[in-house]
mmCIF file of C-alpha atoms in Angstrom:
data_model
loop_
_atom_site.group_PDB
_atom_site.id
_atom_site.type_symbol
_atom_site.label_atom_id
_atom_site.label_comp_id
_atom_site.label_asym_id
_atom_site.label_seq_id
_atom_site.Cartn_x
_atom_site.Cartn_y
_atom_site.Cartn_z
ATOM 1 C CA UNK A 46 -11.480 36.869 0.830
ATOM 2 C CA UNK A 47 -8.858 35.252 3.086
ATOM 3 C CA UNK A 48 -9.340 31.524 3.702
ATOM 4 C CA UNK A 49 -7.828 29.562 6.578
ATOM 5 C CA UNK A 50 -8.010 25.764 6.472
ATOM 6 C CA UNK A 51 -7.338 23.906 9.704
ATOM 7 C CA UNK A 52 -6.059 20.458 8.776
ATOM 8 C CA UNK A 53 -4.756 20.897 5.240
ATOM 9 C CA UNK A 54 -4.562 17.196 4.360
ATOM 10 C CA UNK A 55 -5.979 15.346 1.370
ATOM 11 C CA UNK A 56 -9.335 17.152 1.307
ATOM 12 C CA UNK A 57 -7.901 20.388 2.669
ATOM 13 C CA UNK A 58 -5.399 20.648 -0.176
ATOM 14 C CA UNK A 59 -8.184 20.130 -2.731
ATOM 15 C CA UNK A 60 -10.183 22.886 -1.037
ATOM 16 C CA UNK A 61 -7.138 25.184 -1.075
ATOM 17 C CA UNK A 62 -6.604 24.456 -4.772
ATOM 18 C CA UNK A 63 -10.207 25.445 -5.560
ATOM 19 C CA UNK A 64 -9.856 28.771 -3.749
ATOM 20 C CA UNK A 65 -6.390 29.529 -5.160
ATOM 21 C CA UNK A 66 -7.721 28.924 -8.687
ATOM 22 C CA UNK A 67 -10.220 31.685 -7.915
ATOM 23 C CA UNK A 68 -7.413 34.066 -6.912
ATOM 24 C CA UNK A 69 -7.990 33.723 -3.164
ATOM 25 C CA UNK A 70 -5.199 33.789 -0.580
ATOM 26 C CA UNK A 71 -5.182 30.576 1.476
ATOM 27 C CA UNK A 72 -3.600 29.737 4.829
ATOM 28 C CA UNK A 73 -3.415 26.100 5.909
ATOM 29 C CA UNK A 74 -2.246 24.205 8.962
ATOM 30 C CA UNK A 75 -0.398 20.917 9.225
ATOM 31 C CA UNK A 76 1.522 18.998 11.883
ATOM 32 C CA UNK A 77 5.069 18.687 10.467
ATOM 33 C CA UNK A 78 7.689 20.920 8.882
ATOM 34 C CA UNK A 79 7.949 18.686 5.792
ATOM 35 C CA UNK A 80 4.213 18.910 5.159
ATOM 36 C CA UNK A 81 4.321 22.665 5.734
ATOM 37 C CA UNK A 82 7.024 22.984 3.087
ATOM 38 C CA UNK A 83 4.902 20.931 0.674
ATOM 39 C CA UNK A 84 1.918 23.212 1.283
ATOM 40 C CA UNK A 85 4.047 26.298 0.647
ATOM 41 C CA UNK A 86 5.139 24.768 -2.663
ATOM 42 C CA UNK A 87 1.462 24.622 -3.635
ATOM 43 C CA UNK A 88 0.933 28.308 -2.901
ATOM 44 C CA UNK A 89 -0.552 27.817 0.570
ATOM 45 C CA UNK A 90 0.595 30.005 3.477
ATOM 46 C CA UNK A 91 1.433 27.168 5.895
ATOM 47 C CA UNK A 92 1.620 27.055 9.709
ATOM 48 C CA UNK A 93 2.230 24.249 12.157
ATOM 49 C CA UNK A 94 -0.674 23.362 14.448
ATOM 50 C CA UNK A 95 -0.646 20.449 16.881
ATOM 51 C CA UNK A 96 -4.268 20.770 17.920
ATOM 52 C CA UNK A 97 -3.316 22.113 21.335
ATOM 53 C CA UNK A 98 -1.627 25.507 20.915
ATOM 54 C CA UNK A 99 -2.154 28.396 18.514
ATOM 55 C CA UNK A 100 1.220 29.954 17.715
ATOM 56 C CA UNK A 101 1.603 33.719 17.515
ATOM 57 C CA UNK A 102 2.180 33.702 13.735
ATOM 58 C CA UNK A 103 -0.928 31.589 13.192
ATOM 59 C CA UNK A 104 -2.947 33.847 15.477
ATOM 60 C CA UNK A 105 -1.799 36.842 13.431
ATOM 61 C CA UNK A 106 -2.928 35.146 10.199
ATOM 62 C CA UNK A 107 -6.281 34.266 11.772
ATOM 63 C CA UNK A 108 -6.986 37.955 12.375
ATOM 64 C CA UNK A 109 -7.287 38.415 8.597
ATOM 65 C CA UNK A 110 -9.387 35.307 8.028
ATOM 66 C CA UNK A 111 -12.749 35.902 6.361
ATOM 67 C CA UNK A 112 -13.604 32.254 5.630
ATOM 68 C CA UNK A 113 -12.724 29.380 7.950
ATOM 69 C CA UNK A 114 -12.616 25.687 6.991
ATOM 70 C CA UNK A 115 -12.194 23.192 9.853
ATOM 71 C CA UNK A 116 -11.310 19.649 8.772
ATOM 72 C CA UNK A 117 -9.453 18.340 11.833
ATOM 73 C CA UNK A 118 -11.199 15.365 13.408
ATOM 74 C CA UNK A 119 -12.512 15.852 16.928
ATOM 75 C CA UNK A 120 -10.844 14.161 19.853
ATOM 76 C CA UNK A 121 -12.307 12.627 22.985
ATOM 77 C CA UNK A 122 -12.394 16.080 24.568
ATOM 78 C CA UNK A 123 -14.087 17.584 21.509
ATOM 79 C CA UNK A 124 -13.174 19.743 18.533
ATOM 80 C CA UNK A 125 -9.680 21.187 19.097
ATOM 81 C CA UNK A 126 -10.386 24.557 17.500
ATOM 82 C CA UNK A 127 -13.635 25.048 19.397
ATOM 83 C CA UNK A 128 -11.721 24.269 22.586
ATOM 84 C CA UNK A 129 -9.051 26.860 21.818
ATOM 85 C CA UNK A 130 -11.401 29.656 20.697
ATOM 86 C CA UNK A 131 -14.453 29.011 22.900
ATOM 87 C CA UNK A 132 -16.298 32.275 23.397
ATOM 88 C CA UNK A 133 -13.510 34.193 21.634
ATOM 89 C CA UNK A 134 -13.955 33.328 17.961
ATOM 90 C CA UNK A 135 -15.015 36.846 16.997
ATOM 91 C CA UNK A 136 -12.046 38.231 18.923
ATOM 92 C CA UNK A 137 -9.647 35.698 17.335
ATOM 93 C CA UNK A 138 -11.020 36.179 13.805
ATOM 94 C CA UNK A 139 -12.639 39.639 13.748
ATOM 95 C CA UNK A 140 -13.170 39.614 9.963
ATOM 96 C CA UNK A 141 -14.816 36.180 9.835
ATOM 97 C CA UNK A 142 -17.801 35.933 7.466
ATOM 98 C CA UNK A 143 -18.312 32.158 6.971
ATOM 99 C CA UNK A 144 -17.498 28.837 8.634
ATOM 100 C CA UNK A 145 -17.230 25.470 6.907
ATOM 101 C CA UNK A 146 -16.941 22.244 8.895
ATOM 102 C CA UNK A 147 -16.012 18.957 7.228
ATOM 103 C CA UNK A 148 -17.984 16.095 8.729
ATOM 104 C CA UNK A 149 -19.008 12.627 7.555
ATOM 105 C CA UNK A 150 -22.127 10.809 6.386
ATOM 106 C CA UNK A 151 -21.233 8.386 9.194
ATOM 107 C CA UNK A 152 -23.285 10.607 11.523
ATOM 108 C CA UNK A 153 -26.463 9.118 9.999
ATOM 109 C CA UNK A 154 -25.627 5.622 11.246
ATOM 110 C CA UNK A 155 -27.260 2.572 9.688
ATOM 111 C CA UNK A 156 -30.440 2.961 7.599
ATOM 112 C CA UNK A 157 -30.501 -0.533 6.064
ATOM 113 C CA UNK A 158 -29.806 0.700 2.539
ATOM 114 C CA UNK A 159 -32.555 3.344 2.525
ATOM 115 C CA UNK A 160 -32.077 6.903 1.312
ATOM 116 C CA UNK A 161 -31.070 9.603 3.791
ATOM 117 C CA UNK A 162 -31.249 13.387 3.457
ATOM 118 C CA UNK A 163 -30.053 16.219 5.655
ATOM 119 C CA UNK A 164 -33.389 15.994 7.485
ATOM 120 C CA UNK A 165 -32.938 12.311 8.401
ATOM 121 C CA UNK A 166 -32.429 11.861 12.167
ATOM 122 C CA UNK A 167 -28.826 10.985 13.004
ATOM 123 C CA UNK A 168 -28.195 7.763 14.924
ATOM 124 C CA UNK A 169 -24.387 7.437 14.776
ATOM 125 C CA UNK A 170 -22.982 4.010 15.611
ATOM 126 C CA UNK A 171 -19.242 4.574 16.056
ATOM 127 C CA UNK A 172 -17.636 6.758 18.683
ATOM 128 C CA UNK A 173 -15.872 8.823 16.009
ATOM 129 C CA UNK A 174 -19.201 9.606 14.304
ATOM 130 C CA UNK A 175 -20.766 10.609 17.622
ATOM 131 C CA UNK A 176 -17.826 12.991 18.164
ATOM 132 C CA UNK A 177 -18.350 14.416 14.658
ATOM 133 C CA UNK A 178 -22.023 15.059 15.372
ATOM 134 C CA UNK A 179 -21.132 16.895 18.587
ATOM 135 C CA UNK A 180 -18.613 19.004 16.658
ATOM 136 C CA UNK A 181 -21.236 19.770 13.986
ATOM 137 C CA UNK A 182 -23.600 21.017 16.685
ATOM 138 C CA UNK A 183 -20.779 23.067 18.196
ATOM 139 C CA UNK A 184 -19.930 24.862 14.965
ATOM 140 C CA UNK A 185 -23.563 25.493 14.065
ATOM 141 C CA UNK A 186 -24.060 27.009 17.523
ATOM 142 C CA UNK A 187 -20.990 29.207 17.091
ATOM 143 C CA UNK A 188 -22.318 30.430 13.746
ATOM 144 C CA UNK A 189 -25.546 31.479 15.448
ATOM 145 C CA UNK A 190 -23.643 33.126 18.308
ATOM 146 C CA UNK A 191 -21.466 35.280 16.053
ATOM 147 C CA UNK A 192 -24.169 35.830 13.447
ATOM 148 C CA UNK A 193 -22.488 34.295 10.388
ATOM 149 C CA UNK A 194 -23.360 31.310 8.156
ATOM 150 C CA UNK A 195 -21.915 27.985 9.281
ATOM 151 C CA UNK A 196 -21.998 25.139 6.776
ATOM 152 C CA UNK A 197 -21.549 21.482 7.696
ATOM 153 C CA UNK A 198 -20.322 19.374 4.781
ATOM 154 C CA UNK A 199 -21.142 15.693 5.353
ATOM 155 C CA UNK A 200 -18.693 13.806 3.150
ATOM 156 C CA UNK A 201 -19.043 10.268 1.853
ATOM 157 C CA UNK A 202 -16.100 7.974 0.981
ATOM 158 C CA UNK A 203 -13.318 10.207 -0.360
ATOM 159 C CA UNK A 204 -11.207 9.217 -3.369
ATOM 160 C CA UNK A 205 -9.234 10.864 -6.139
ATOM 161 C CA UNK A 206 -5.682 11.114 -7.484
ATOM 162 C CA UNK A 207 -3.365 8.989 -5.331
ATOM 163 C CA UNK A 208 -6.209 7.471 -3.329
ATOM 164 C CA UNK A 209 -8.444 5.150 -5.315
ATOM 165 C CA UNK A 210 -9.177 1.578 -6.409
ATOM 166 C CA UNK A 211 -6.421 1.691 -9.067
ATOM 167 C CA UNK A 212 -3.831 2.394 -6.366
ATOM 168 C CA UNK A 213 -5.203 -0.431 -4.232
ATOM 169 C CA UNK A 214 -5.047 -2.847 -7.155
ATOM 170 C CA UNK A 215 -1.463 -1.804 -7.943
ATOM 171 C CA UNK A 216 -0.426 -2.260 -4.307
ATOM 172 C CA UNK A 217 -2.212 -5.588 -4.054
ATOM 173 C CA UNK A 218 -4.442 -4.353 -1.221
ATOM 174 C CA UNK A 219 -7.737 -4.263 -3.144
ATOM 175 C CA UNK A 220 -10.350 -6.659 -1.791
ATOM 176 C CA UNK A 221 -13.682 -7.668 -3.271
ATOM 177 C CA UNK A 222 -15.736 -8.112 -0.113
ATOM 178 C CA UNK A 223 -19.285 -9.318 -0.610
ATOM 179 C CA UNK A 224 -21.973 -8.352 1.873
ATOM 180 C CA UNK A 225 -25.555 -8.778 0.701
ATOM 181 C CA UNK A 226 -27.269 -5.497 -0.279
ATOM 182 C CA UNK A 227 -24.379 -3.352 1.055
ATOM 183 C CA UNK A 228 -23.955 0.024 -0.661
ATOM 184 C CA UNK A 229 -21.740 3.072 -0.144
ATOM 185 C CA UNK A 230 -21.633 6.575 -1.594
ATOM 186 C CA UNK A 231 -18.386 8.193 -2.674
ATOM 187 C CA UNK A 232 -17.084 11.663 -3.480
ATOM 188 C CA UNK A 233 -14.174 12.801 -5.663
ATOM 189 C CA UNK A 234 -11.836 15.016 -3.674
ATOM 190 C CA UNK A 235 -11.969 17.752 -6.345
ATOM 191 C CA UNK A 236 -15.748 17.946 -5.837
ATOM 192 C CA UNK A 237 -15.162 18.476 -2.111
ATOM 193 C CA UNK A 238 -12.930 21.416 -2.987
ATOM 194 C CA UNK A 239 -15.428 22.858 -5.450
ATOM 195 C CA UNK A 240 -18.409 22.382 -3.119
ATOM 196 C CA UNK A 241 -16.609 24.127 -0.247
ATOM 197 C CA UNK A 242 -15.628 27.019 -2.496
ATOM 198 C CA UNK A 243 -19.224 27.235 -3.793
ATOM 199 C CA UNK A 244 -20.817 27.331 -0.336
ATOM 200 C CA UNK A 245 -18.273 29.893 0.889
ATOM 201 C CA UNK A 246 -18.630 32.144 -2.151
ATOM 202 C CA UNK A 247 -22.423 32.149 -1.796
ATOM 203 C CA UNK A 248 -22.367 32.564 1.987
ATOM 204 C CA UNK A 249 -24.496 29.459 2.494
ATOM 205 C CA UNK A 250 -24.944 27.884 5.899
ATOM 206 C CA UNK A 251 -26.677 24.721 7.073
ATOM 207 C CA UNK A 252 -26.040 21.016 6.532
ATOM 208 C CA UNK A 253 -25.137 19.640 3.091
ATOM 209 C CA UNK A 254 -24.440 16.092 1.967
ATOM 210 C CA UNK A 255 -21.412 16.254 -0.340
ATOM 211 C CA UNK A 256 -21.683 12.974 -2.169
ATOM 212 C CA UNK A 257 -22.029 11.438 -5.613
ATOM 213 C CA UNK A 258 -25.142 10.364 -7.525
ATOM 214 C CA UNK A 259 -24.471 6.634 -7.528
ATOM 215 C CA UNK A 260 -24.447 4.679 -4.275
ATOM 216 C CA UNK A 261 -23.403 1.141 -5.055
ATOM 217 C CA UNK A 262 -21.766 -2.073 -3.845
ATOM 218 C CA UNK A 263 -18.080 -1.512 -3.003
ATOM 219 C CA UNK A 264 -16.986 -4.618 -4.928
ATOM 220 C CA UNK A 265 -18.377 -3.125 -8.159
ATOM 221 C CA UNK A 266 -15.871 -0.263 -7.932
ATOM 222 C CA UNK A 267 -12.991 -2.761 -7.720
ATOM 223 C CA UNK A 268 -14.291 -4.686 -10.727
ATOM 224 C CA UNK A 269 -14.632 -1.505 -12.821
ATOM 225 C CA UNK A 270 -11.150 -0.279 -11.846
ATOM 226 C CA UNK A 271 -9.639 -3.684 -12.702
ATOM 227 C CA UNK A 272 -11.373 -3.613 -16.087
ATOM 228 C CA UNK A 273 -10.006 -0.141 -16.866
ATOM 229 C CA UNK A 274 -6.544 -1.098 -15.641
ATOM 230 C CA UNK A 275 -6.575 -4.296 -17.694
ATOM 231 C CA UNK A 276 -5.913 -6.581 -14.735
ATOM 232 C CA UNK A 277 -7.844 -9.376 -13.103
ATOM 233 C CA UNK A 278 -10.093 -8.385 -10.217
ATOM 234 C CA UNK A 279 -9.291 -10.021 -6.876
ATOM 235 C CA UNK A 280 -11.471 -12.979 -5.931
ATOM 236 C CA UNK A 281 -14.714 -12.455 -4.078
ATOM 237 C CA UNK A 282 -14.524 -12.805 -0.285
ATOM 238 C CA UNK A 283 -17.535 -13.221 2.001
ATOM 239 C CA UNK A 284 -17.604 -10.273 4.388
ATOM 240 C CA UNK A 285 -18.569 -12.461 7.326
ATOM 241 C CA UNK A 286 -15.361 -14.529 7.220
ATOM 242 C CA UNK A 287 -12.923 -11.860 5.958
ATOM 243 C CA UNK A 288 -10.116 -10.700 8.239
ATOM 244 C CA UNK A 289 -10.709 -6.996 8.819
ATOM 245 C CA UNK A 290 -9.624 -4.373 11.305
ATOM 246 C CA UNK A 291 -12.341 -3.274 13.744
ATOM 247 C CA UNK A 292 -12.537 0.099 11.958
ATOM 248 C CA UNK A 293 -12.880 -1.475 8.488
ATOM 249 C CA UNK A 294 -15.556 -3.836 9.771
ATOM 250 C CA UNK A 295 -17.428 -0.950 11.397
ATOM 251 C CA UNK A 296 -17.847 0.789 8.024
ATOM 252 C CA UNK A 297 -19.840 -2.192 6.792
ATOM 253 C CA UNK A 298 -22.134 -1.902 9.800
ATOM 254 C CA UNK A 299 -23.675 1.206 8.219
ATOM 255 C CA UNK A 300 -25.697 0.817 5.041
ATOM 256 C CA UNK A 301 -27.433 3.786 3.416
ATOM 257 C CA UNK A 302 -27.937 5.720 0.206
ATOM 258 C CA UNK A 303 -27.091 9.405 0.672
ATOM 259 C CA UNK A 304 -28.947 12.080 -1.276
ATOM 260 C CA UNK A 305 -27.171 15.156 -2.648
ATOM 261 C CA UNK A 306 -30.407 16.850 -3.774
ATOM 262 C CA UNK A 307 -30.050 19.784 -1.361
ATOM 263 C CA UNK A 308 -26.575 20.709 -2.602
ATOM 264 C CA UNK A 309 -27.739 20.500 -6.220
ATOM 265 C CA UNK A 310 -30.822 22.581 -5.456
ATOM 266 C CA UNK A 311 -28.486 25.278 -4.112
ATOM 267 C CA UNK A 312 -26.948 25.444 -7.592
ATOM 268 C CA UNK A 313 -23.888 23.224 -7.314
ATOM 269 C CA UNK A 314 -22.920 20.825 -10.119
ATOM 270 C CA UNK A 315 -20.672 17.836 -9.494
ATOM 271 C CA UNK A 316 -17.757 17.433 -11.882
ATOM 272 C CA UNK A 317 -17.588 13.700 -11.059
ATOM 273 C CA UNK A 318 -21.163 12.529 -10.357
ATOM 274 C CA UNK A 319 -20.505 8.789 -10.533
ATOM 275 C CA UNK A 320 -17.581 6.412 -10.072
ATOM 276 C CA UNK A 321 -17.522 4.792 -13.568
ATOM 277 C CA UNK A 322 -17.034 8.148 -15.322
ATOM 278 C CA UNK A 323 -14.700 9.371 -12.580
ATOM 279 C CA UNK A 324 -12.470 6.287 -12.735
ATOM 280 C CA UNK A 325 -12.387 6.573 -16.516
ATOM 281 C CA UNK A 326 -11.251 10.208 -16.210
ATOM 282 C CA UNK A 327 -8.505 9.265 -13.733
ATOM 283 C CA UNK A 328 -7.279 6.607 -16.177
ATOM 284 C CA UNK A 329 -7.610 8.817 -19.254
ATOM 285 C CA UNK A 330 -5.732 11.721 -17.639
ATOM 286 C CA UNK A 331 -3.129 9.348 -16.146
ATOM 287 C CA UNK A 332 -3.616 11.163 -12.834
ATOM 288 C CA UNK A 333 -4.712 8.223 -10.711
ATOM 289 C CA UNK A 334 -1.320 7.803 -9.038
ATOM 290 C CA UNK A 335 -1.474 11.417 -7.860
#
């Protein structure tokens, strides 16, 4: 198995770590020389990729790729890798056996707090979620064209070492926004890595929600993290009058509970199924700062 991860950022590095732990060779792309050096230090064969041009060295590495993970967000003109390999994916990656595309539960849109599954019709609200849905369709179509499994991983709110409520409390950026009946799902970044490795190893295609077991109000996460950290939680703020960026406010325009039953039925077990136990583990292991 030879894995290539396009966009080896926070989630991509966790995915690489899961494969490397299984003895798999991993190639990853990033946008700067400093980040490439950091990837190399983690045992990842790193290449620069700006989303517009595939360098000769990267093209050479892609010829040995058996499993592809695409985590780069689409742009206004679509998914950058689809654009660069359109109609030539089999030629570019002749050994390819599996495709994984990292998407978002944002493609479901707003369901007023009700449960959604992979079969729920998607009604994305934001432009970025509409672009993700188009990219999902593109990769699923490519999988059918080349005759290999293509898996879409719809991720909920990502957190883990270095990116969590503890860090926000320490920086003074944590906010306890109150919006009636609002809930979100979350996912530990290590579970993203493990789920990707699981789907790849089993050659599974289709759409999978990669999310935790416990959708809940976002302010409850802040309160639990403050309790574990031994600090006072920030005061409650009504969502309606809070100063928020347009993007932050848009997240609160979508309210749903996301089911992970399909992924579990496939045989996958979450290491961090809920935020209270996950936060406690981050505190206990002293790994929350990353």
